[in-house]
mmCIF file of C-alpha atoms in Angstrom:
data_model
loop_
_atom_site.group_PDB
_atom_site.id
_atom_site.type_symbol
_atom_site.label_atom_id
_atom_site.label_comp_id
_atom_site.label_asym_id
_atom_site.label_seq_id
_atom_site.Cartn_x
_atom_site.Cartn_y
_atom_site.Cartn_z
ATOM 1 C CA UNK A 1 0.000 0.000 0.000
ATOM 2 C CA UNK A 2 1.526 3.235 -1.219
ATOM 3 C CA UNK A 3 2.076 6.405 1.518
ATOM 4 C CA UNK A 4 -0.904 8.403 -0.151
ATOM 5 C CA UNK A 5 -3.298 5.661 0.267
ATOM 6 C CA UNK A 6 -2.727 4.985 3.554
ATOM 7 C CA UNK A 7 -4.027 8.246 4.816
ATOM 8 C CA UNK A 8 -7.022 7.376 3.314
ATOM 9 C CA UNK A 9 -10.057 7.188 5.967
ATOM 10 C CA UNK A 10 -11.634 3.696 6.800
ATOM 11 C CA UNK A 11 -14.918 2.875 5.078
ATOM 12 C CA UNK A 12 -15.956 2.468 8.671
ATOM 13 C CA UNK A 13 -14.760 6.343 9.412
ATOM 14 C CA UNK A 14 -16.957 9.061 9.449
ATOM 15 C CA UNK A 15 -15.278 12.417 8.999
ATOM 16 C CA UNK A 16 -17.354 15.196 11.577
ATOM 17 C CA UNK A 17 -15.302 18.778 10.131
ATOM 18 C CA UNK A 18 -18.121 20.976 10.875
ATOM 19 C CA UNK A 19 -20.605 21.525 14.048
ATOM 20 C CA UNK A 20 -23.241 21.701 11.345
ATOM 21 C CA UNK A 21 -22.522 18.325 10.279
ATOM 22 C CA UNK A 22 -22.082 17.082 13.914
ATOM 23 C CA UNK A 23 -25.586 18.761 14.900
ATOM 24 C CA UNK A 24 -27.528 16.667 11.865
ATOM 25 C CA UNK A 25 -25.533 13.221 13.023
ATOM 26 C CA UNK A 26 -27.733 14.358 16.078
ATOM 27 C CA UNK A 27 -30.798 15.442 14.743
ATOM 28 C CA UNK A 28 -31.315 12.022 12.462
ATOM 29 C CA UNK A 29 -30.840 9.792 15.844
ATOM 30 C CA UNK A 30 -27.917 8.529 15.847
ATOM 31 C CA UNK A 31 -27.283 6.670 19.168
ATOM 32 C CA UNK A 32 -23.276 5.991 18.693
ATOM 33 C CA UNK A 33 -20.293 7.917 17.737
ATOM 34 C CA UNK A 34 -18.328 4.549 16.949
ATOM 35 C CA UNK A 35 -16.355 5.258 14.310
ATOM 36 C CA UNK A 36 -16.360 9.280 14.344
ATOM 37 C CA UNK A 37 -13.647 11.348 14.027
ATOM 38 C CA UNK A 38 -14.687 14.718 14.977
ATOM 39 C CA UNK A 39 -11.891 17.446 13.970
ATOM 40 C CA UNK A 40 -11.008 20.546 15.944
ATOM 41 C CA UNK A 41 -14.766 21.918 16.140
ATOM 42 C CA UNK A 42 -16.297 24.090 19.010
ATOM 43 C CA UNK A 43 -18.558 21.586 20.984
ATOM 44 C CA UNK A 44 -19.734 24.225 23.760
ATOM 45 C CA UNK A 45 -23.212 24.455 24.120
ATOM 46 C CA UNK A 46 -23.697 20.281 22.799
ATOM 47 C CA UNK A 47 -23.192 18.762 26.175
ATOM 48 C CA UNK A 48 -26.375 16.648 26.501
ATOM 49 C CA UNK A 49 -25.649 15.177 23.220
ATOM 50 C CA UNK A 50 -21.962 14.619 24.380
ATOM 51 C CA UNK A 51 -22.850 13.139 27.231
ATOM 52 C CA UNK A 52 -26.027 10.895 26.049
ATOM 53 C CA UNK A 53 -24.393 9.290 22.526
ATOM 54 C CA UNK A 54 -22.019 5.793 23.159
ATOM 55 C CA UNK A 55 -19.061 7.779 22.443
ATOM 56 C CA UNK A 56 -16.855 4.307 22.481
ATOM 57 C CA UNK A 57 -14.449 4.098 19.201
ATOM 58 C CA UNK A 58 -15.090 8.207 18.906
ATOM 59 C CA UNK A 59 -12.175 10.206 18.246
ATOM 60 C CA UNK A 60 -11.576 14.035 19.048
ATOM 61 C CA UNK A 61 -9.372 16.168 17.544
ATOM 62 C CA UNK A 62 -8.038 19.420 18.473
ATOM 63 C CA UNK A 63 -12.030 20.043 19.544
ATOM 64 C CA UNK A 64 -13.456 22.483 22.601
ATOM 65 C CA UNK A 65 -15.874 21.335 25.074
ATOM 66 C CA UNK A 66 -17.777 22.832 27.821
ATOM 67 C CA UNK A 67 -16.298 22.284 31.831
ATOM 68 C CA UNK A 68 -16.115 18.367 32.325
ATOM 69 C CA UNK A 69 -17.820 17.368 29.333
ATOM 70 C CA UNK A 70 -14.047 15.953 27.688
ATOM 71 C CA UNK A 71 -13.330 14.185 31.063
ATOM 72 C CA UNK A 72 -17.274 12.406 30.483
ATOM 73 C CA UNK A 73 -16.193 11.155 26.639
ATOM 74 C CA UNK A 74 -12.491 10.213 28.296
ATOM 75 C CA UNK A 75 -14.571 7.858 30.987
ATOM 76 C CA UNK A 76 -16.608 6.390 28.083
ATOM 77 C CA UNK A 77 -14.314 5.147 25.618
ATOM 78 C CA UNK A 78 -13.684 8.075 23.462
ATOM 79 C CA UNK A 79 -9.803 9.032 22.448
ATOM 80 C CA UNK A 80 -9.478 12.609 22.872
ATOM 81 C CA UNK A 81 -6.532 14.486 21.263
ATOM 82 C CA UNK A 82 -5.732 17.797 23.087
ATOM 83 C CA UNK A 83 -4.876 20.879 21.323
ATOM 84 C CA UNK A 84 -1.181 21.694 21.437
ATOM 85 C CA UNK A 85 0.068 24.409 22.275
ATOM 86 C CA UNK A 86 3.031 26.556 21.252
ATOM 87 C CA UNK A 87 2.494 25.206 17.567
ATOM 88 C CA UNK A 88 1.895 27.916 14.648
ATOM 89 C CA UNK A 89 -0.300 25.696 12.816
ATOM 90 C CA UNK A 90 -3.737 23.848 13.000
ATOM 91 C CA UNK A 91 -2.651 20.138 13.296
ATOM 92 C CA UNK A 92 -5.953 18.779 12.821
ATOM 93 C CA UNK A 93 -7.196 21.232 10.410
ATOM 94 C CA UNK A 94 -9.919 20.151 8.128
ATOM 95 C CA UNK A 95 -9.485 21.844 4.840
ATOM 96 C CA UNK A 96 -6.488 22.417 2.576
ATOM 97 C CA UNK A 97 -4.683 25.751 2.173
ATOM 98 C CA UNK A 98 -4.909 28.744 0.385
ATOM 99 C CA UNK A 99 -2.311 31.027 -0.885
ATOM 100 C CA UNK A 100 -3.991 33.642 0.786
ATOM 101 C CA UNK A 101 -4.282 32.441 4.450
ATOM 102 C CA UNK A 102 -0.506 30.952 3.754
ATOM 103 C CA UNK A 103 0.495 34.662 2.575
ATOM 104 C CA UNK A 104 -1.953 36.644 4.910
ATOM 105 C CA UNK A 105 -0.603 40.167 5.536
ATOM 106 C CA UNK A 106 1.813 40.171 2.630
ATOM 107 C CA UNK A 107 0.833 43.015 1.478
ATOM 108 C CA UNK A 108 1.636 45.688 4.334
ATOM 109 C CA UNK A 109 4.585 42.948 6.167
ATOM 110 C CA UNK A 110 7.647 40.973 4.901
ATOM 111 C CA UNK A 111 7.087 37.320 3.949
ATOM 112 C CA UNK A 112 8.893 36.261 7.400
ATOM 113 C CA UNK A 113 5.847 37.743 9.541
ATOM 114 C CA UNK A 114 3.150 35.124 7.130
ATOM 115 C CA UNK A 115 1.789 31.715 8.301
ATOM 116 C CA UNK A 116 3.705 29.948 5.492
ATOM 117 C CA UNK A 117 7.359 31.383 7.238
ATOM 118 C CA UNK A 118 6.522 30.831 10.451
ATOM 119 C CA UNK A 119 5.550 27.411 9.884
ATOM 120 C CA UNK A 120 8.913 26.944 8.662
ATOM 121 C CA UNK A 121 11.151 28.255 11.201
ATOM 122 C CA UNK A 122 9.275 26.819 13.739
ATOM 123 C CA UNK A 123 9.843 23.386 11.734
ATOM 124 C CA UNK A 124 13.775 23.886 11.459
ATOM 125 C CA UNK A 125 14.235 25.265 15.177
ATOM 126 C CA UNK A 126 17.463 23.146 16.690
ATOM 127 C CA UNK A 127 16.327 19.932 17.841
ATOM 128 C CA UNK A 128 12.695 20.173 16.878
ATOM 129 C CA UNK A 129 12.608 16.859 14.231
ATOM 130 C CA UNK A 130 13.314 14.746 16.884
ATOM 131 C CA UNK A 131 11.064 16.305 20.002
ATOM 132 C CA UNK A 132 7.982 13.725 20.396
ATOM 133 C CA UNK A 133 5.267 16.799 20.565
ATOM 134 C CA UNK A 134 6.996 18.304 17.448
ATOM 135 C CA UNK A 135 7.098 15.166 15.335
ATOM 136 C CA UNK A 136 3.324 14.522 16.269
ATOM 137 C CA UNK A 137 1.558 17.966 15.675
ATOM 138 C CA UNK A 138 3.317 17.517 12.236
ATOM 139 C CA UNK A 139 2.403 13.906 12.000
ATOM 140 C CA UNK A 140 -1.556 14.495 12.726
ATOM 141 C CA UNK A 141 -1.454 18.020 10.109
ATOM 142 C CA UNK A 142 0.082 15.697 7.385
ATOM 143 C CA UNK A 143 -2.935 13.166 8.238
ATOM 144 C CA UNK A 144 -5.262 16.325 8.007
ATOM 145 C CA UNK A 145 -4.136 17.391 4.981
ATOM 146 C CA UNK A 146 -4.138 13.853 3.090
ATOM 147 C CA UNK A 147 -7.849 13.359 4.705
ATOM 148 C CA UNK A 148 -8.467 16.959 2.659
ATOM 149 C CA UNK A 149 -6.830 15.850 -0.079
ATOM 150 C CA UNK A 150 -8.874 12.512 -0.753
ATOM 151 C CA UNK A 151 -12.367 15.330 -0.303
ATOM 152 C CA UNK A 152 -10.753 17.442 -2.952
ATOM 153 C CA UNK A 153 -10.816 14.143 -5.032
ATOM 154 C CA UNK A 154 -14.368 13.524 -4.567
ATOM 155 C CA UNK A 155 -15.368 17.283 -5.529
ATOM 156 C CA UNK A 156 -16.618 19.007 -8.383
ATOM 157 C CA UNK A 157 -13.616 19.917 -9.296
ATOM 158 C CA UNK A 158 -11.993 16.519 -10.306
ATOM 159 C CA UNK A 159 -15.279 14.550 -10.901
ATOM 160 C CA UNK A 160 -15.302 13.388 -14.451
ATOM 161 C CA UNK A 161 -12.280 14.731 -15.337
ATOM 162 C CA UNK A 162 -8.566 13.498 -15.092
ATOM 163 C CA UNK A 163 -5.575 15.113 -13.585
ATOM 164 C CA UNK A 164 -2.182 15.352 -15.188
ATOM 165 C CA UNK A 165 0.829 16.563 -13.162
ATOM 166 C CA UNK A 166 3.518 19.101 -14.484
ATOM 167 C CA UNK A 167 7.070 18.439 -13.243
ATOM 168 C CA UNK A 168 9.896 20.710 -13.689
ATOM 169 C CA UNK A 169 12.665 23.126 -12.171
ATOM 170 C CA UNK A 170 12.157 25.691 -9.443
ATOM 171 C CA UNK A 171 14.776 27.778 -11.173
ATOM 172 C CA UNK A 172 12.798 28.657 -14.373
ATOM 173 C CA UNK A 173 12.622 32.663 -13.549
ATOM 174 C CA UNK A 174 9.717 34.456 -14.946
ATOM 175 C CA UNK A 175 9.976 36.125 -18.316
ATOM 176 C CA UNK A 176 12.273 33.179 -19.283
ATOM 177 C CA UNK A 177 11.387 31.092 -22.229
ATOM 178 C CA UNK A 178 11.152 27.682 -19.775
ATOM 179 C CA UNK A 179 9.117 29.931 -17.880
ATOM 180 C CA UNK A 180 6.247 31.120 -20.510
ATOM 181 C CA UNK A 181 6.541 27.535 -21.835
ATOM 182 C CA UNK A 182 4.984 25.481 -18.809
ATOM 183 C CA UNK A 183 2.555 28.994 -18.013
ATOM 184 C CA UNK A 184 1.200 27.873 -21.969
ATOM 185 C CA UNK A 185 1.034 23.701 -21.033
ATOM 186 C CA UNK A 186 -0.877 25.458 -17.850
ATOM 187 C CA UNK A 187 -3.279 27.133 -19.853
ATOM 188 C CA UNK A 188 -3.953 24.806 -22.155
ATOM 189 C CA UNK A 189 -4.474 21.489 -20.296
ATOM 190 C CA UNK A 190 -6.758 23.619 -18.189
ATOM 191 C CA UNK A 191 -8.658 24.916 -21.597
ATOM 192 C CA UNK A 192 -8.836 20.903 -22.151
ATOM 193 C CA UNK A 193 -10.411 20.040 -19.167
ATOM 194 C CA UNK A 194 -7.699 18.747 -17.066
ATOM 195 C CA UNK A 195 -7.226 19.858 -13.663
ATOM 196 C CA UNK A 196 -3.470 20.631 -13.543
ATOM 197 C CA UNK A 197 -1.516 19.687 -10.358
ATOM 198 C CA UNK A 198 2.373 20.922 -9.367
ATOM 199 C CA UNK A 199 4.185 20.311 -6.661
ATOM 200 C CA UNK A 200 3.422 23.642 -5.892
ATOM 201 C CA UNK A 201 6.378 25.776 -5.800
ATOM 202 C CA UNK A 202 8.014 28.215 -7.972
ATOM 203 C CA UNK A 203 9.691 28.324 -11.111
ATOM 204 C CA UNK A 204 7.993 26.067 -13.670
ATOM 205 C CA UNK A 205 5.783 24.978 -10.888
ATOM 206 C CA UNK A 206 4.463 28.223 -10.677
ATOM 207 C CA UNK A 207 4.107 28.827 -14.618
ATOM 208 C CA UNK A 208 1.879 26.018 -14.828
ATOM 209 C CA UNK A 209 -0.512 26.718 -12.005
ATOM 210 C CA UNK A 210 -0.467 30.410 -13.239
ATOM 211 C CA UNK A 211 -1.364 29.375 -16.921
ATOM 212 C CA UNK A 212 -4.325 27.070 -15.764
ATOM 213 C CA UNK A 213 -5.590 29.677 -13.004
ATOM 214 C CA UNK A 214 -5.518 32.328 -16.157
ATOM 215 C CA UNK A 215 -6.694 29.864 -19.018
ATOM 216 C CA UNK A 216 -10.182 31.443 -19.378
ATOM 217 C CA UNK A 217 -8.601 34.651 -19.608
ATOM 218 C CA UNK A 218 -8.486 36.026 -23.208
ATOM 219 C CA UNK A 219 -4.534 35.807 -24.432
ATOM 220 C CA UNK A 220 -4.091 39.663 -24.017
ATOM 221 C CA UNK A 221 -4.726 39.694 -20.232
ATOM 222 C CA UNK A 222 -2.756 36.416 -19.981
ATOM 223 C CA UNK A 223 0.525 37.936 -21.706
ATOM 224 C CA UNK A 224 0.086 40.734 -19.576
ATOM 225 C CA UNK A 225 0.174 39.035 -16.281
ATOM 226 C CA UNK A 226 3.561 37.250 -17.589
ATOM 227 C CA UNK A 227 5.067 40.487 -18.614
ATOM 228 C CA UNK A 228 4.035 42.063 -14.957
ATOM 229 C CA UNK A 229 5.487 39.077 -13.059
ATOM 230 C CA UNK A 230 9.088 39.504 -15.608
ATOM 231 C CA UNK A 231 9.449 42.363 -13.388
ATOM 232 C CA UNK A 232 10.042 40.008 -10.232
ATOM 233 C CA UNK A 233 11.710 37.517 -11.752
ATOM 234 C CA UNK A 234 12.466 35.394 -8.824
ATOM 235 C CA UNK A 235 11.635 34.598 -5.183
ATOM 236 C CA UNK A 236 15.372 35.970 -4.658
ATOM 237 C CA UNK A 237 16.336 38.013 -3.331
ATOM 238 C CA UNK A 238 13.145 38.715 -1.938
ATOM 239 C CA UNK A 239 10.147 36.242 -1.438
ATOM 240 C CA UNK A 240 7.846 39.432 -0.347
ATOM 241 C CA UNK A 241 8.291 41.784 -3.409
ATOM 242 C CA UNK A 242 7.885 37.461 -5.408
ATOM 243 C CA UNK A 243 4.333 37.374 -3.453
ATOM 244 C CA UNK A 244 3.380 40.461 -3.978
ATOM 245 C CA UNK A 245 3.996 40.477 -7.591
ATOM 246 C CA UNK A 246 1.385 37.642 -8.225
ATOM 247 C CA UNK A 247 -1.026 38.742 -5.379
ATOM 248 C CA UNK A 248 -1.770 41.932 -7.806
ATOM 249 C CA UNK A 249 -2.329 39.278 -10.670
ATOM 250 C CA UNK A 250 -4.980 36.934 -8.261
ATOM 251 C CA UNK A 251 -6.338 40.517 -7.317
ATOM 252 C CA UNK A 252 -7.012 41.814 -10.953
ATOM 253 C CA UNK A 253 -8.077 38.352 -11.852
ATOM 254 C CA UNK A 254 -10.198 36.646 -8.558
ATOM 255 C CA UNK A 255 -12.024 34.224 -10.329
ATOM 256 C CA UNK A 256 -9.219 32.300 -11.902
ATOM 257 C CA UNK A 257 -10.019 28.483 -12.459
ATOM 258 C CA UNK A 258 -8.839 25.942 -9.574
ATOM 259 C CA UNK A 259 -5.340 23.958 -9.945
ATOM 260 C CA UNK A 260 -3.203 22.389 -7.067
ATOM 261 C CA UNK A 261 -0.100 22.569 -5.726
ATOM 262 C CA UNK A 262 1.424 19.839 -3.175
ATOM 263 C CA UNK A 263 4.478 21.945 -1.595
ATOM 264 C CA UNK A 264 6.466 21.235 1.268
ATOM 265 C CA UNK A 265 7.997 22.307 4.111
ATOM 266 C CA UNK A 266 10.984 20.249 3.921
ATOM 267 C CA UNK A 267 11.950 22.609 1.159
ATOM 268 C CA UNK A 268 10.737 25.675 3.160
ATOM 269 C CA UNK A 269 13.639 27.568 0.916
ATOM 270 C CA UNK A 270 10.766 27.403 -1.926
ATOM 271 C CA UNK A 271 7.979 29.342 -0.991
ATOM 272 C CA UNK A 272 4.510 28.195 -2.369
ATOM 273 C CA UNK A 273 3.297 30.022 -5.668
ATOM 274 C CA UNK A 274 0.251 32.272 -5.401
ATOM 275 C CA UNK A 275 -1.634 30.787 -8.504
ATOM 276 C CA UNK A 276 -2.639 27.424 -7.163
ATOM 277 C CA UNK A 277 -6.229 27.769 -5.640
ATOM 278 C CA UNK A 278 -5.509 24.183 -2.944
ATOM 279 C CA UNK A 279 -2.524 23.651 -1.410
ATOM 280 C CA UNK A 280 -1.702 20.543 0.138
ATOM 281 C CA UNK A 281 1.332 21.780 2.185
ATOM 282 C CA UNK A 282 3.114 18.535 3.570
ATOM 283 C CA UNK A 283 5.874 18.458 6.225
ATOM 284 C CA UNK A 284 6.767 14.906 5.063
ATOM 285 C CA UNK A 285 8.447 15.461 1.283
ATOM 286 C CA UNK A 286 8.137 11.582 0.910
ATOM 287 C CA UNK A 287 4.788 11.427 1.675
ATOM 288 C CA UNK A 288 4.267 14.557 -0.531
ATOM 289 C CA UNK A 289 5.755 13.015 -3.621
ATOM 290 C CA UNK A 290 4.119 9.610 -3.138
ATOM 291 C CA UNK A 291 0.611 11.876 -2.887
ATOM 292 C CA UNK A 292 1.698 13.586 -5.821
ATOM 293 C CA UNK A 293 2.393 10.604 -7.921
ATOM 294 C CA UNK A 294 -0.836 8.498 -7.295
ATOM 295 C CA UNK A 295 -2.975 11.600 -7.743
ATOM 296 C CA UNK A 296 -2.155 11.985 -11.187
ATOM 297 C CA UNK A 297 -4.443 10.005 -13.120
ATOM 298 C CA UNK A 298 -4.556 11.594 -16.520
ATOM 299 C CA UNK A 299 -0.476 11.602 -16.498
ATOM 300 C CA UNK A 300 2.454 13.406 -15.628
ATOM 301 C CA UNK A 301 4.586 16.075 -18.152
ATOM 302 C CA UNK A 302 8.146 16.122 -17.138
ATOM 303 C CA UNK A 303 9.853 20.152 -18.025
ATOM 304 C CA UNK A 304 13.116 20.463 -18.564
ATOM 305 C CA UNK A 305 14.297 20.261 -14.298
ATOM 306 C CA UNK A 306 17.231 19.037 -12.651
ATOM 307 C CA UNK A 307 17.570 16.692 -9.195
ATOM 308 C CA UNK A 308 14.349 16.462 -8.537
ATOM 309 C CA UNK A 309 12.433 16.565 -11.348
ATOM 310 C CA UNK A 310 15.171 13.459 -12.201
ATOM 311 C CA UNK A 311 13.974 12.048 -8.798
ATOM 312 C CA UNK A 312 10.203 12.489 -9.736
ATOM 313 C CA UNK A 313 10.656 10.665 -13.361
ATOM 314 C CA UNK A 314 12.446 7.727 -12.127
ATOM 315 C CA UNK A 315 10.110 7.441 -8.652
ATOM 316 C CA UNK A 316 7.100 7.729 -11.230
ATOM 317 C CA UNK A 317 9.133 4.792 -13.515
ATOM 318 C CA UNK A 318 8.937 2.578 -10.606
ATOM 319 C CA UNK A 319 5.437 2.757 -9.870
ATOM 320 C CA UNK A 320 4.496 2.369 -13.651
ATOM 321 C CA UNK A 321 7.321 -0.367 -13.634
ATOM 322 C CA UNK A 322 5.537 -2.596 -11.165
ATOM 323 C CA UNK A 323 1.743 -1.166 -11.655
ATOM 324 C CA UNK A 324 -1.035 -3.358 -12.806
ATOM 325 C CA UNK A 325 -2.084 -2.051 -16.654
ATOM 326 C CA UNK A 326 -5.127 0.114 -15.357
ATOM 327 C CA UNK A 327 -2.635 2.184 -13.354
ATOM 328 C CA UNK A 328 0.242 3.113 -15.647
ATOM 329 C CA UNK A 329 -0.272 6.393 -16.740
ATOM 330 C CA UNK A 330 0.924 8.035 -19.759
ATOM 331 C CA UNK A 331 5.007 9.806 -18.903
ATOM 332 C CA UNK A 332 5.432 12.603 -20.983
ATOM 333 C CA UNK A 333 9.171 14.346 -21.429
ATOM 334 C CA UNK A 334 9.712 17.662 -22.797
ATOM 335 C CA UNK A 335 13.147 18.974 -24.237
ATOM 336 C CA UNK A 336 14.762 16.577 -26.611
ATOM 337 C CA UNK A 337 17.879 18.283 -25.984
ATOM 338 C CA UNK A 338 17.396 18.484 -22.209
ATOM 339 C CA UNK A 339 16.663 14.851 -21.454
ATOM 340 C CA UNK A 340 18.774 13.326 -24.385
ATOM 341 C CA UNK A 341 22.257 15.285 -23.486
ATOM 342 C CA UNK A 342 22.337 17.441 -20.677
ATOM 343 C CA UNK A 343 20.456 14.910 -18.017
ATOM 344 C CA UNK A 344 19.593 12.085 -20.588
ATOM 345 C CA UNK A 345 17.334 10.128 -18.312
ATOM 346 C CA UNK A 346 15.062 8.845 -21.843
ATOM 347 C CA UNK A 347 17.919 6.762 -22.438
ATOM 348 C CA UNK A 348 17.317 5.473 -19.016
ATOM 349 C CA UNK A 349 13.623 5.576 -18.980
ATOM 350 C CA UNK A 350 13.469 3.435 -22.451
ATOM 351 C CA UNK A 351 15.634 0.968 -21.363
ATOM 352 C CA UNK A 352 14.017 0.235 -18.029
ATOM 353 C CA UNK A 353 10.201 0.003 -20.196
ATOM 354 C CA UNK A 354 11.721 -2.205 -22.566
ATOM 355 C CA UNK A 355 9.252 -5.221 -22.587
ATOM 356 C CA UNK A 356 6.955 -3.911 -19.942
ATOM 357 C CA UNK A 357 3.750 -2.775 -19.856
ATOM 358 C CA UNK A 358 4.747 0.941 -19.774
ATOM 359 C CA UNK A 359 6.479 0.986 -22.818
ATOM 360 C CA UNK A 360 3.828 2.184 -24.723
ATOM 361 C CA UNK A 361 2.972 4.845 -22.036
ATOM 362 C CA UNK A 362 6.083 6.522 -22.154
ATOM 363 C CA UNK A 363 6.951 9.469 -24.887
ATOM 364 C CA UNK A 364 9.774 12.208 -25.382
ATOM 365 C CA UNK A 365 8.704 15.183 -27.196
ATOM 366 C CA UNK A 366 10.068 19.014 -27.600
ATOM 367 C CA UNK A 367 7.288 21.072 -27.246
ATOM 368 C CA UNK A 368 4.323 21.657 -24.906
ATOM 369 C CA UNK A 369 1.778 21.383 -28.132
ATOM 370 C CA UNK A 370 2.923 17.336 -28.625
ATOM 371 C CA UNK A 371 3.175 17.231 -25.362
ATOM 372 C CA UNK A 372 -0.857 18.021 -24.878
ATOM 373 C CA UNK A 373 -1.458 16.062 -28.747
ATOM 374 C CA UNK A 374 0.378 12.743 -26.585
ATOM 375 C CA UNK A 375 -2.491 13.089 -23.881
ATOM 376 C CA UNK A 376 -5.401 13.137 -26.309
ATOM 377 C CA UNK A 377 -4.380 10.114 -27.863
#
């Protein structure tokens, strides 16, 4: 069983992430909360149903109760996890991120002073990987955000269509060619009914989340926000003026269709782009990529990239390598010159699908138009 999947809840789970939801268990008689997981919600003001329900096999997250109602669902069999303190972050948090709440206050402070830099320093204090409350607040928010990951699958958003990952280098700056490229594979695997995930960052990651959050913009407002951006080319030397820069483009434009970007905090050094509407922000980077991977259903595109981009081909190899037929997915390279000479990793990739399944899944082409033609064969 891969990482992703084991996140997944128990058919035998019932996710309670709102006191609306938890009030109409109530209301249609429910005598048990065997099996409920009921995370970080305000309880005040419920204690007769608190106290009345067979809270055996319940589980509390994070929630707030009224004076001695916890220590009555404690007595009865219920597993009640505490809020912790001195932690910048929701642990048990129900819903994914927004840029947004991740950059709140950019605008009038430096990046340092948002949620998404605090997070991180509090991650990489001395000592902190290896301090048992540390290690679980992270642990349960990575469980939080793969149990709002597997909603996002079941939404509107990705029912009935597929969803084809875009690899590539964080050091594509914008206004470069590599840059405007992936913003155009954006654009149009959105205008082709793909939803279009990244891992989230910046660079090409951020190209293609822009060009799918702009791809029902007409093509003069879209060249426009990628001549504006040029101006910041980079999250160096300053993330803040980076932010900004795109926040002004999500302003003018606040209707932009949804992508997603799985970042991490492992990598705090890359700040999350602005243009992916869900962010699944992961301490774990292995758990991350894994997510990343299995998510992908409609295919990954591989952009020119270095380390880990070569990481994310060969990890996305293995699980096509050993996957039963329904779940290889289509590998698509782009950069003849890239992948044949400077990092040739086709020569690799062809010789480990040689006489497997995947060989007829796997393709190297040089520009983002085959790349999107490959996918709609």
């Amino acid at each position: 069983m891969s990482a992703a999947r084991s996140l997944h809840p128990s058919p035998r789970t019932l996710e309670v992430e709102s006191a609306g939801s938890f009030d109409r268990l109530v209301a249609a008689g429910a005598r048990s909360m065997h099996g409920w997981h009921v995370q970080s919600l305000d309880l005040r003001g419920r204690r007769e149903p608190l106290e009345s329900l067979d809270a055996q096999g319940a589980i509390f997250l994070g929630c707030t109760f009224d004076e001695g109602v916890e220590d009555s669902l404690r007595g009865r069999g219920a597993l009640i996890f505490p809020k912790l303190e001195k932690v910048p972050f929701n642990p048990y948090r129900g819903r994914l991120y927004t840029p947004q709440e991740l950059y709140a206050g950019i605008a009038e402070a430096r990046y340092e002073d948002t949620l998404d830099a605090r997070v991180y320093q509090w991650s990489i204090r001395p000592g902190q990987r290896h301090r048992l409350d540390a290690t679980l607040a992270a642990a349960l928010h990575d469980h939080s955000i793969g149990d709002a990951l597997e909603e996002l699958t079941r939404s509107e958003l990705c029912l009935g269509r597929t969803m084809v990952g875009v690899m590539g280098g964080h050091a594509a700056s914008r206004g470069s060619a590599g840059f405007t490229e992936a913003a155009l594979l954006g654009r149009l695997l959105a205008r082709n009914g793909r939803v279009v995930a990244t891992g989230g960052g910046p660079g090409t990651m951020e190209a293609a989340n822009l060009g799918a959050y702009l791809s029902a913009a007409d093509e003069t407002d879209f060249q426009q926000a990628l001549t504006e951006l040029a101006v910041v080319p980079g999250f160096r030397p300053s993330v803040s003026a980076w932010a900004r820069a795109a926040a002004a483009v999500v302003e003018r434009h606040p209707d932009g269709t949804p992508s997603l970007g799985i970042p991490t905090w492992f990598y705090g050094h890359e700040p999350p782009n602005f243009f992916a509407t869900h962010i699944a922000k992961y301490f774990a980077n292995a758990i991350r990529e894994a997510v990343l991977l299995e998510l992908c259903n409609g295919g990954i595109i591989f952009l020119p990239g270095s380390g880990g981009t070569v990481q994310e081909i060969f990890q996305d190899a293995c699980e096509n390598y050993y996957g039963a037929p329904e779940t290889i997915t289509p590998m698509v390279l782009v950069g003849e010159e890239h992948w044949l000479r400077r990092f040739p990793a086709w020569p690799l990739l062809q010789s480990l699908a040689a006489g497997r399944r995947m060989e007829n899944r796997i393709f190297l082409v040089d520009t983002v138009d085959e790349a999107l033609a490959v996918l709609e064969r």
